[in-house]
PDB file of C-alpha atoms in Angstrom:
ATOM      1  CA  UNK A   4     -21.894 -12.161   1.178  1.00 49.00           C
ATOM      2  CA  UNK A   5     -22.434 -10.680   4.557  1.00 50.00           C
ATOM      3  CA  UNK A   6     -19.915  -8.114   5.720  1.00 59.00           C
ATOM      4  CA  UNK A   7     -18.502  -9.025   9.300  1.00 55.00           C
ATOM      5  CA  UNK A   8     -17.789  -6.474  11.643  1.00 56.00           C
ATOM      6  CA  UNK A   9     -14.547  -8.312  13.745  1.00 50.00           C
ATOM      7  CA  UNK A  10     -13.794  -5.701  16.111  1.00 49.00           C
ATOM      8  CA  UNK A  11     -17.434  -7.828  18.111  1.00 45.00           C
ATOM      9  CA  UNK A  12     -14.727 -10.756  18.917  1.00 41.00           C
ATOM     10  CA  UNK A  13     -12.627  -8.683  20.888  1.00 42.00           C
ATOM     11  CA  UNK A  14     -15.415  -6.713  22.717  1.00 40.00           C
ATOM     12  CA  UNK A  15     -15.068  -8.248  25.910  1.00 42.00           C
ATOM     13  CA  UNK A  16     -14.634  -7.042  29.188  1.00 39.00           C
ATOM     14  CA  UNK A  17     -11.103  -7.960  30.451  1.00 56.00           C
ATOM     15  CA  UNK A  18     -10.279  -8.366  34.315  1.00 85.00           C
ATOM     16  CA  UNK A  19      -8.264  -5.503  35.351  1.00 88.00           C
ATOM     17  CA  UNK A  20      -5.044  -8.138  35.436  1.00 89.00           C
ATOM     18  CA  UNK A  21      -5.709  -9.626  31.995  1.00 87.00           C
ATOM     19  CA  UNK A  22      -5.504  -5.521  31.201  1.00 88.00           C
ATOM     20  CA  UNK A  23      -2.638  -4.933  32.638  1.00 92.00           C
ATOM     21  CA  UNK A  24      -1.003  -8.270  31.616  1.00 91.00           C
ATOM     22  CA  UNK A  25      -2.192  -7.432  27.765  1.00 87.00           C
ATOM     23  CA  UNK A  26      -0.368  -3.923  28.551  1.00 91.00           C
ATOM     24  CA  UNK A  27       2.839  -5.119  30.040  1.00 92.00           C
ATOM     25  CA  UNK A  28       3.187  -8.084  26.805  1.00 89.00           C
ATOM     26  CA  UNK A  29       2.448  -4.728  24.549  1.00 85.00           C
ATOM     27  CA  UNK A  30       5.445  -2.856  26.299  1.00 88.00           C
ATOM     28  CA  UNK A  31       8.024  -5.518  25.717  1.00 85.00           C
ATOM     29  CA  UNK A  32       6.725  -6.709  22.179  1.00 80.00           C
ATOM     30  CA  UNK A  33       7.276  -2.752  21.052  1.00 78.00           C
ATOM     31  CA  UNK A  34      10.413  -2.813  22.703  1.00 78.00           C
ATOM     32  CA  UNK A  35       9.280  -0.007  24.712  1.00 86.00           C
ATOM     33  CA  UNK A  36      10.638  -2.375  27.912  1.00 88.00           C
ATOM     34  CA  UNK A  37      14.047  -4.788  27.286  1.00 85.00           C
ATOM     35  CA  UNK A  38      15.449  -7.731  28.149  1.00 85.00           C
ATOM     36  CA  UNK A  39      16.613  -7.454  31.503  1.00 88.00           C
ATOM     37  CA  UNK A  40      15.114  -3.831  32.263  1.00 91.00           C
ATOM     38  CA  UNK A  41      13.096  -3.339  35.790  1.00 94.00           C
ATOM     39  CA  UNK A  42       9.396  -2.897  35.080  1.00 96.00           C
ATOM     40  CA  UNK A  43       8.095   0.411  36.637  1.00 95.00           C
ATOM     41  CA  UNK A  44       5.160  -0.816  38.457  1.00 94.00           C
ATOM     42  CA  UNK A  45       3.897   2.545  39.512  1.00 94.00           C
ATOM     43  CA  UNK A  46       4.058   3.690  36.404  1.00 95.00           C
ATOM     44  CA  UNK A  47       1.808   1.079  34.861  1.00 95.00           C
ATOM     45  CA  UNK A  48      -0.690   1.498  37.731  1.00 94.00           C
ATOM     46  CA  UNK A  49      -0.898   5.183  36.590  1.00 95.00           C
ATOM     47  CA  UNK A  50      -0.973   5.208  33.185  1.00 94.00           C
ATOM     48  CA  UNK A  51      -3.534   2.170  33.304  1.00 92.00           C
ATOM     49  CA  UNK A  52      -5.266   4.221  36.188  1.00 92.00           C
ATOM     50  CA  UNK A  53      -5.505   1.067  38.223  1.00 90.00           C
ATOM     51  CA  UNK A  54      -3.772   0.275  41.622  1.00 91.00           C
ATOM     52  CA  UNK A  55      -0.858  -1.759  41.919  1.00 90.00           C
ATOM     53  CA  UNK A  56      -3.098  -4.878  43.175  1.00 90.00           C
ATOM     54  CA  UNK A  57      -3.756  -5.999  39.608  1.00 91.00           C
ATOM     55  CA  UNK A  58       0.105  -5.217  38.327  1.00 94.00           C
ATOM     56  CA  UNK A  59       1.446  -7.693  40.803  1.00 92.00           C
ATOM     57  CA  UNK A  60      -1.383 -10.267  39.586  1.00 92.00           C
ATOM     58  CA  UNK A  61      -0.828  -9.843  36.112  1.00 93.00           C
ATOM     59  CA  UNK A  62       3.310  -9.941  36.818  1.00 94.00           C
ATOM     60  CA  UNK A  63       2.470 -13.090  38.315  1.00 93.00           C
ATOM     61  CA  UNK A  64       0.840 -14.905  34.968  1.00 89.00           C
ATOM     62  CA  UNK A  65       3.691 -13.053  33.317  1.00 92.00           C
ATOM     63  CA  UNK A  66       6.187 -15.127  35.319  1.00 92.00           C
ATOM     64  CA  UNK A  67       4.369 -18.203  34.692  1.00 88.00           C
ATOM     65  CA  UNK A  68       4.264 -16.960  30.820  1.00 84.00           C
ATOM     66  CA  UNK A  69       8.426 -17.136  30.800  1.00 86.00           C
ATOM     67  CA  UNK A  70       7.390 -13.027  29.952  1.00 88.00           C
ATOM     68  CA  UNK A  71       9.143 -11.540  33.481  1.00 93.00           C
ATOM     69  CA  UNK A  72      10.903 -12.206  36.324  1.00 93.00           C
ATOM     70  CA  UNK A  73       9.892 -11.525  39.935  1.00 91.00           C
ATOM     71  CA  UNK A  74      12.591 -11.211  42.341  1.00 91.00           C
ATOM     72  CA  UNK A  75      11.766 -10.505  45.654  1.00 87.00           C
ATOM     73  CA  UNK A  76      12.306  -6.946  47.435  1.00 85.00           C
ATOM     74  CA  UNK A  77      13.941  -5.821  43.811  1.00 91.00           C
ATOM     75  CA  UNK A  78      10.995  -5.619  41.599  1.00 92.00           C
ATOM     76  CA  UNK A  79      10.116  -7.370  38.167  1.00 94.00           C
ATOM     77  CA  UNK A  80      11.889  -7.326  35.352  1.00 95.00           C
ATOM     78  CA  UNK A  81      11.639  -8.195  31.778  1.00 92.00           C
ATOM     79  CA  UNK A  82      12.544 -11.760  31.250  1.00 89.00           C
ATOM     80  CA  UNK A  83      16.111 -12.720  28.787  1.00 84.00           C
ATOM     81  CA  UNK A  84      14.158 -14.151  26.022  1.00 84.00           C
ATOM     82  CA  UNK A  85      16.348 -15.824  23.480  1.00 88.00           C
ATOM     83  CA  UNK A  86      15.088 -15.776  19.735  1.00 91.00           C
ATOM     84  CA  UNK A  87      14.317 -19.623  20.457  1.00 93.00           C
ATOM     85  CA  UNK A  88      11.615 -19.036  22.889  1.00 90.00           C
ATOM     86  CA  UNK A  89       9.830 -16.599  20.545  1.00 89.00           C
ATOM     87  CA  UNK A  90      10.031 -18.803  17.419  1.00 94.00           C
ATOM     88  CA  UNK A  91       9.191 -22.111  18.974  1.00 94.00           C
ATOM     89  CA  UNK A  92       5.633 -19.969  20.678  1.00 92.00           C
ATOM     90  CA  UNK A  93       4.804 -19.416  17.503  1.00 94.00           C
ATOM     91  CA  UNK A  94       5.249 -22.764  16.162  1.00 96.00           C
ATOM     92  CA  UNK A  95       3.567 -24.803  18.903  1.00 96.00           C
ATOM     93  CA  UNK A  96       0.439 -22.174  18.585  1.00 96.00           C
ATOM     94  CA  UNK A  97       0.865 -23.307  14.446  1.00 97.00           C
ATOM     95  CA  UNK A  98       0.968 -26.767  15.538  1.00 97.00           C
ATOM     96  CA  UNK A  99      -1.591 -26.959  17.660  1.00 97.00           C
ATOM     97  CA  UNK A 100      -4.094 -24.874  15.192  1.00 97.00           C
ATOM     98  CA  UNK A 101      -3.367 -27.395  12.443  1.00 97.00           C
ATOM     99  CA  UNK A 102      -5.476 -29.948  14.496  1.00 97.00           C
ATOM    100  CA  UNK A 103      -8.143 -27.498  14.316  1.00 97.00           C
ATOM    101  CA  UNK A 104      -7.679 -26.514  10.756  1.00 97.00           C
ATOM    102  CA  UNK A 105      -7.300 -30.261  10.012  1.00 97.00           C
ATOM    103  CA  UNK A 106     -10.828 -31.043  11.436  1.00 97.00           C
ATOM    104  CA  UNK A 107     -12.033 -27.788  10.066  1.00 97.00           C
ATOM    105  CA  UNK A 108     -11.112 -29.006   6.505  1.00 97.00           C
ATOM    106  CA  UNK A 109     -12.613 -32.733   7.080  1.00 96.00           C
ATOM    107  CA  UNK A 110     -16.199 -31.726   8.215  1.00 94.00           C
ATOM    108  CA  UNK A 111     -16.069 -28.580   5.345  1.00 93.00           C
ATOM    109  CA  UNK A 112     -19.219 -26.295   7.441  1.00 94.00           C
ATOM    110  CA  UNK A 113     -19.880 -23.657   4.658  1.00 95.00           C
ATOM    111  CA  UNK A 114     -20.557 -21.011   7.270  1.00 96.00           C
ATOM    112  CA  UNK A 115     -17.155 -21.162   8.632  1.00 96.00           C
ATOM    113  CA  UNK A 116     -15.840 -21.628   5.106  1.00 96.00           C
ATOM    114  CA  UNK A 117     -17.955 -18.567   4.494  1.00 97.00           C
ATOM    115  CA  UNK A 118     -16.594 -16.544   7.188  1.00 97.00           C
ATOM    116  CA  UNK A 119     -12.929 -17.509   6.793  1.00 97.00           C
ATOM    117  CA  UNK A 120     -12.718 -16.174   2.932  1.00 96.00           C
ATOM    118  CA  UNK A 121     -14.922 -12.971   3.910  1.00 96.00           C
ATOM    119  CA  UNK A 122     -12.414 -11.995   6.481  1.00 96.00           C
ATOM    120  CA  UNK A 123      -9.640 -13.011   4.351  1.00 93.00           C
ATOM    121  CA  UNK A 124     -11.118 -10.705   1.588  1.00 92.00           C
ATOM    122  CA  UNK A 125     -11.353  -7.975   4.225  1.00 93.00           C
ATOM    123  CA  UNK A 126      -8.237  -8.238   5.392  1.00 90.00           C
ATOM    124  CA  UNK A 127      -6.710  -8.133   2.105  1.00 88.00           C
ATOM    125  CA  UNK A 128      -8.617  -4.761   1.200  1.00 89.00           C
ATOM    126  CA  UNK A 129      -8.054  -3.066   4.184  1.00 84.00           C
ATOM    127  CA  UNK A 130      -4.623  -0.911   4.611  1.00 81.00           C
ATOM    128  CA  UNK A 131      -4.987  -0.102   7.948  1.00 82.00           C
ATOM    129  CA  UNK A 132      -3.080  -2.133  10.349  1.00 79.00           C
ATOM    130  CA  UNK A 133      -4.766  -1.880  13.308  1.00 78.00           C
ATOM    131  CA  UNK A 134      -7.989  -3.753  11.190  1.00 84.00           C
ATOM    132  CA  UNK A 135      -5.185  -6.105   9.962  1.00 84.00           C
ATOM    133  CA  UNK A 136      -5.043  -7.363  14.170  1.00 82.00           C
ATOM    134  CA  UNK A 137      -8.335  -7.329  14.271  1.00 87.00           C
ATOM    135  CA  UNK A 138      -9.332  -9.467  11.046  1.00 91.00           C
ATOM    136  CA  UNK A 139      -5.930 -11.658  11.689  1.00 90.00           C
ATOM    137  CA  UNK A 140      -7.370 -12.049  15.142  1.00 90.00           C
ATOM    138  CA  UNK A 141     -10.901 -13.240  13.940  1.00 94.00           C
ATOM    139  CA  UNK A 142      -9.724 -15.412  11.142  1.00 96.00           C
ATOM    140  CA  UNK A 143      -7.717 -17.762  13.825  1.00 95.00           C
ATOM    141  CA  UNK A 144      -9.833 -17.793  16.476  1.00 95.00           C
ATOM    142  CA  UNK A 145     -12.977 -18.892  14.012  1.00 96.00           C
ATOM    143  CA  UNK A 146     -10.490 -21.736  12.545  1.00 97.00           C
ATOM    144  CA  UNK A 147      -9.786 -22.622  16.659  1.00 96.00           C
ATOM    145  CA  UNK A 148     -13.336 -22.258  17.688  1.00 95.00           C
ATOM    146  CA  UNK A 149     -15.111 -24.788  14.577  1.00 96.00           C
ATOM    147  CA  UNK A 150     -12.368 -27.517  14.926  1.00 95.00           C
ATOM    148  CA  UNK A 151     -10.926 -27.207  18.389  1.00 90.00           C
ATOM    149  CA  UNK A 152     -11.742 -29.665  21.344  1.00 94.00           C
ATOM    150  CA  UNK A 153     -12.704 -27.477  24.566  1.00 94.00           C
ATOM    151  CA  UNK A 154      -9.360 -28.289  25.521  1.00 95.00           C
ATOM    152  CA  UNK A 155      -7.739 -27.497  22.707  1.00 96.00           C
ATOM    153  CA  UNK A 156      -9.073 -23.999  22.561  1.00 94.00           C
ATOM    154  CA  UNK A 157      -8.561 -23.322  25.906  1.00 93.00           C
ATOM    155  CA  UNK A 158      -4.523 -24.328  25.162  1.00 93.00           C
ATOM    156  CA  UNK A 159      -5.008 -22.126  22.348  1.00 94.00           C
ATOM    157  CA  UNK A 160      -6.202 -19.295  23.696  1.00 89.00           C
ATOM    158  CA  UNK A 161      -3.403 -19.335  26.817  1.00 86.00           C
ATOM    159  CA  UNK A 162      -1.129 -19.243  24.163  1.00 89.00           C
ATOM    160  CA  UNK A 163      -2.658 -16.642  21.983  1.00 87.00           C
ATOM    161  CA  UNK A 164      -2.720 -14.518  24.805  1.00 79.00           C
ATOM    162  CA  UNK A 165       0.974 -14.762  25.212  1.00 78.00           C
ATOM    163  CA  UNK A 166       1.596 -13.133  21.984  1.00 76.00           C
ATOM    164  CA  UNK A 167       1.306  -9.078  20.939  1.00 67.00           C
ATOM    165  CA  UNK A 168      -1.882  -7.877  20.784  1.00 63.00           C
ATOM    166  CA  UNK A 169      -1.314  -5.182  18.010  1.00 64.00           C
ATOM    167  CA  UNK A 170       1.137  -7.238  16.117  1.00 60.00           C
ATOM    168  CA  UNK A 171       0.302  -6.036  12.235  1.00 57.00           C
ATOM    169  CA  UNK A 172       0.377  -2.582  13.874  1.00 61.00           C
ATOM    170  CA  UNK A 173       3.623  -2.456  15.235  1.00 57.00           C
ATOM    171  CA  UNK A 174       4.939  -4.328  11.927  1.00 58.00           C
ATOM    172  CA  UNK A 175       6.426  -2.357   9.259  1.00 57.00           C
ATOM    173  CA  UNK A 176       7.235  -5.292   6.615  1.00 63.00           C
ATOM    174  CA  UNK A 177       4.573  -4.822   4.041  1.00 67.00           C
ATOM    175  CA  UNK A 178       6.434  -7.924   2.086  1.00 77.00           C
ATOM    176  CA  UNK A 179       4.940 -10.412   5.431  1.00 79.00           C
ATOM    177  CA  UNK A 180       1.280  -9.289   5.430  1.00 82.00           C
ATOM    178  CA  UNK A 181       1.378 -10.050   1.477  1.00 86.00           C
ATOM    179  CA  UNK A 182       2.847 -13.133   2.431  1.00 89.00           C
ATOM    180  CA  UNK A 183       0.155 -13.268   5.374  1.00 90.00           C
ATOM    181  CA  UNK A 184      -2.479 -12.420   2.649  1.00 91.00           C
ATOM    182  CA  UNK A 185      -1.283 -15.456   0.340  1.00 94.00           C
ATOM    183  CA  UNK A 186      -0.891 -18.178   3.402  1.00 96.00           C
ATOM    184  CA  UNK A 187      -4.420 -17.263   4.524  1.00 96.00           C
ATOM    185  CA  UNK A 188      -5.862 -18.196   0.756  1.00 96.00           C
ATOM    186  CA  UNK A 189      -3.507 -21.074   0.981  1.00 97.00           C
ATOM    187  CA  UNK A 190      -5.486 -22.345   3.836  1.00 97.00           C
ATOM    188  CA  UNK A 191      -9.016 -21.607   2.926  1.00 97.00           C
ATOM    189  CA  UNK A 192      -8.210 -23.107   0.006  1.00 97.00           C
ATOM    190  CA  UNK A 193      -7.317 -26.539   1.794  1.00 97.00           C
ATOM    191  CA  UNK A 194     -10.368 -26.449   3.820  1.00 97.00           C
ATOM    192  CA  UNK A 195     -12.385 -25.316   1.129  1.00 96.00           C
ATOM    193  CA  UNK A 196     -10.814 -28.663  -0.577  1.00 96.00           C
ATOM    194  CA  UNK A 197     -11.492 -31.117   2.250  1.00 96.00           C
ATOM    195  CA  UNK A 198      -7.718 -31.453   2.471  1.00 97.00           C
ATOM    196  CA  UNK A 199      -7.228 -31.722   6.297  1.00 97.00           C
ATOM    197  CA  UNK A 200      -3.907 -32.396   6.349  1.00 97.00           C
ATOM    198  CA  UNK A 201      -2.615 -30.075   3.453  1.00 98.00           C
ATOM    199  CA  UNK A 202      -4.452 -27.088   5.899  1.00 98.00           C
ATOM    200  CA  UNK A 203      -2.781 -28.618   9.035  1.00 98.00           C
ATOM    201  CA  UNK A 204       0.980 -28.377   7.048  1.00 98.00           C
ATOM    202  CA  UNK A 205       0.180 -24.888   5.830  1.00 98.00           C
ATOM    203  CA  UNK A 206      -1.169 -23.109   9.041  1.00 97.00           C
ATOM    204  CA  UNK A 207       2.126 -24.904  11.111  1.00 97.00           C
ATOM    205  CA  UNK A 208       3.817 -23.211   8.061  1.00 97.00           C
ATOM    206  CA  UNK A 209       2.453 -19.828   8.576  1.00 96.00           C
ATOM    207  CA  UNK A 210       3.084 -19.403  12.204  1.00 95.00           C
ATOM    208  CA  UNK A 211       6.605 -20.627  11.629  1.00 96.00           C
ATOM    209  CA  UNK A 212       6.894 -17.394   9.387  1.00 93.00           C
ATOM    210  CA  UNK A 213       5.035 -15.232  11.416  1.00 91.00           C
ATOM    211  CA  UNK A 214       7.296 -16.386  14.727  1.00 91.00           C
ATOM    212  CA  UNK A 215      10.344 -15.375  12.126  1.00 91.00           C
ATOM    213  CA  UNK A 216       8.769 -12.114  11.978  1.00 88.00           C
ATOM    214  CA  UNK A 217       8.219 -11.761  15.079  1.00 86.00           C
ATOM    215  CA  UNK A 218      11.825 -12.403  15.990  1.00 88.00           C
ATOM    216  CA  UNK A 219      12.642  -9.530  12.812  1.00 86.00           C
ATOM    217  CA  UNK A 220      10.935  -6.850  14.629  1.00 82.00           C
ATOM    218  CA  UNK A 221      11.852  -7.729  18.038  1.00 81.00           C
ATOM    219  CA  UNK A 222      15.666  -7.292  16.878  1.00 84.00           C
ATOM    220  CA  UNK A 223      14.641  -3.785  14.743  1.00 81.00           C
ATOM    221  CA  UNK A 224      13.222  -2.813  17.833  1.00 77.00           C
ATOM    222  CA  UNK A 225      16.254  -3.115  20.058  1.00 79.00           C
ATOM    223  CA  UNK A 226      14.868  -5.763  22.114  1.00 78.00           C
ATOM    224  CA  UNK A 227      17.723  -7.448  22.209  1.00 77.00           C
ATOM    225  CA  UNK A 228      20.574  -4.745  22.368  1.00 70.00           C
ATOM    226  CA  UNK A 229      23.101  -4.465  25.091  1.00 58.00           C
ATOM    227  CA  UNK A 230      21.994  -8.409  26.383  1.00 54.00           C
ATOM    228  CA  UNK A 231      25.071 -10.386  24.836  1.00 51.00           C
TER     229      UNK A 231
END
């Protein structure tokens, strides 16, 4: 079977604002940045070694994102997200996937089915986290890529790009990437099978969990504290 290197997905060469707007989602996913805390502009300029022309553009897709708020002559500040918003991202990515995986399973391409169950193997062997984000990150986007519409990739990958970039990294519950490990069988398994909608129901399913997750470390993280 041949080995697949992953880390060639995410080799691209980001604008300086998707950068700093990848940074910025970083901070407030690690809970280095609350809810409600002013976002030190200067500071990201420095420590991304950029100028501050980029950190207002990539504030701006932030607003758009729900991510920040921009108030005028104050700065921009970490939006109040509520649990809600964070669980029901993660579903509507899971929802919108399953059309993918549902086509996915219905045409059957052994390459992808190939691919899918060699990063899935990979993923499961490897303890590093950082390769978890990386093979996690390659299994979706080849699922999005062989069933999606060009519209419904490009959807996808707005809202992909809304969520943390080093999730598996910054996650410290060993119990969800088993669970991770056994949903992603679950749905090469359907595809494998042909059964479109069975893979549709079970990736919806996963990113229900992972959005729970999400919301887990989010609150062990503090993002939350001092906002009620």
């Amino acid at each position: 079977m041949t080995d697949v290197d992953p880390s060639r997905t995410r080799r691209r060469r980001l604008s300086l604002k998707q950068e700093a707007a990848n940074y910025i989602r970083d901070l407030i996913f690690s809970g280095k940045v609350r809810a409600g805390e002013r976002l030190d502009q200067d500071g990201i300029a420095a420590a991304l070694e950029v100028s501050r022309l980029p950190i207002r553009e990539a504030l701006i897709t932030l607003e758009a994102e729900g991510m920040v708020t921009n108030v005028v002559r104050r700065g921009a500040f970490v939006a109040a997200l509520e649990p809600e918003d964070i669980l029901d991202h993660f579903r509507m990515y899971g929802l919108l996937s399953g059309i993918a995986a549902e086509r996915v399973a219905e045409q059957r391409p052994a390459e992808v089915v190939e691919r899918l169950t060699t990063l899935m193997q990979q993923m499961r062997a490897s303890s590093e986290p950082a390769q978890h984000d990386e093979l996690n990150y390659a299994f979706h986007k080849t699922i999005n890529r062989a069933g999606g519409s060009r519209r419904l990739v490009s959807v996808l990958r707005i809202l992909a790009n809304n969520m943390p970039s080093n999730f598996f990294a910054s996650s410290t519950e060993w119990e969800f990437r088993e669970q991770t490990f056994a949903e992603h069988e679950q749905i090469v398994t359907h595809i494998r099978e042909g059964e479109g909608r069975a893979a549709a129901e079970a990736l919806a399913k996963h990113f229900v969990h992972t959005g729970e997750q999400a919301v887990r470390h989010l609150e062990a993280v503090g993002f939350w504290a001092g906002t009620e």
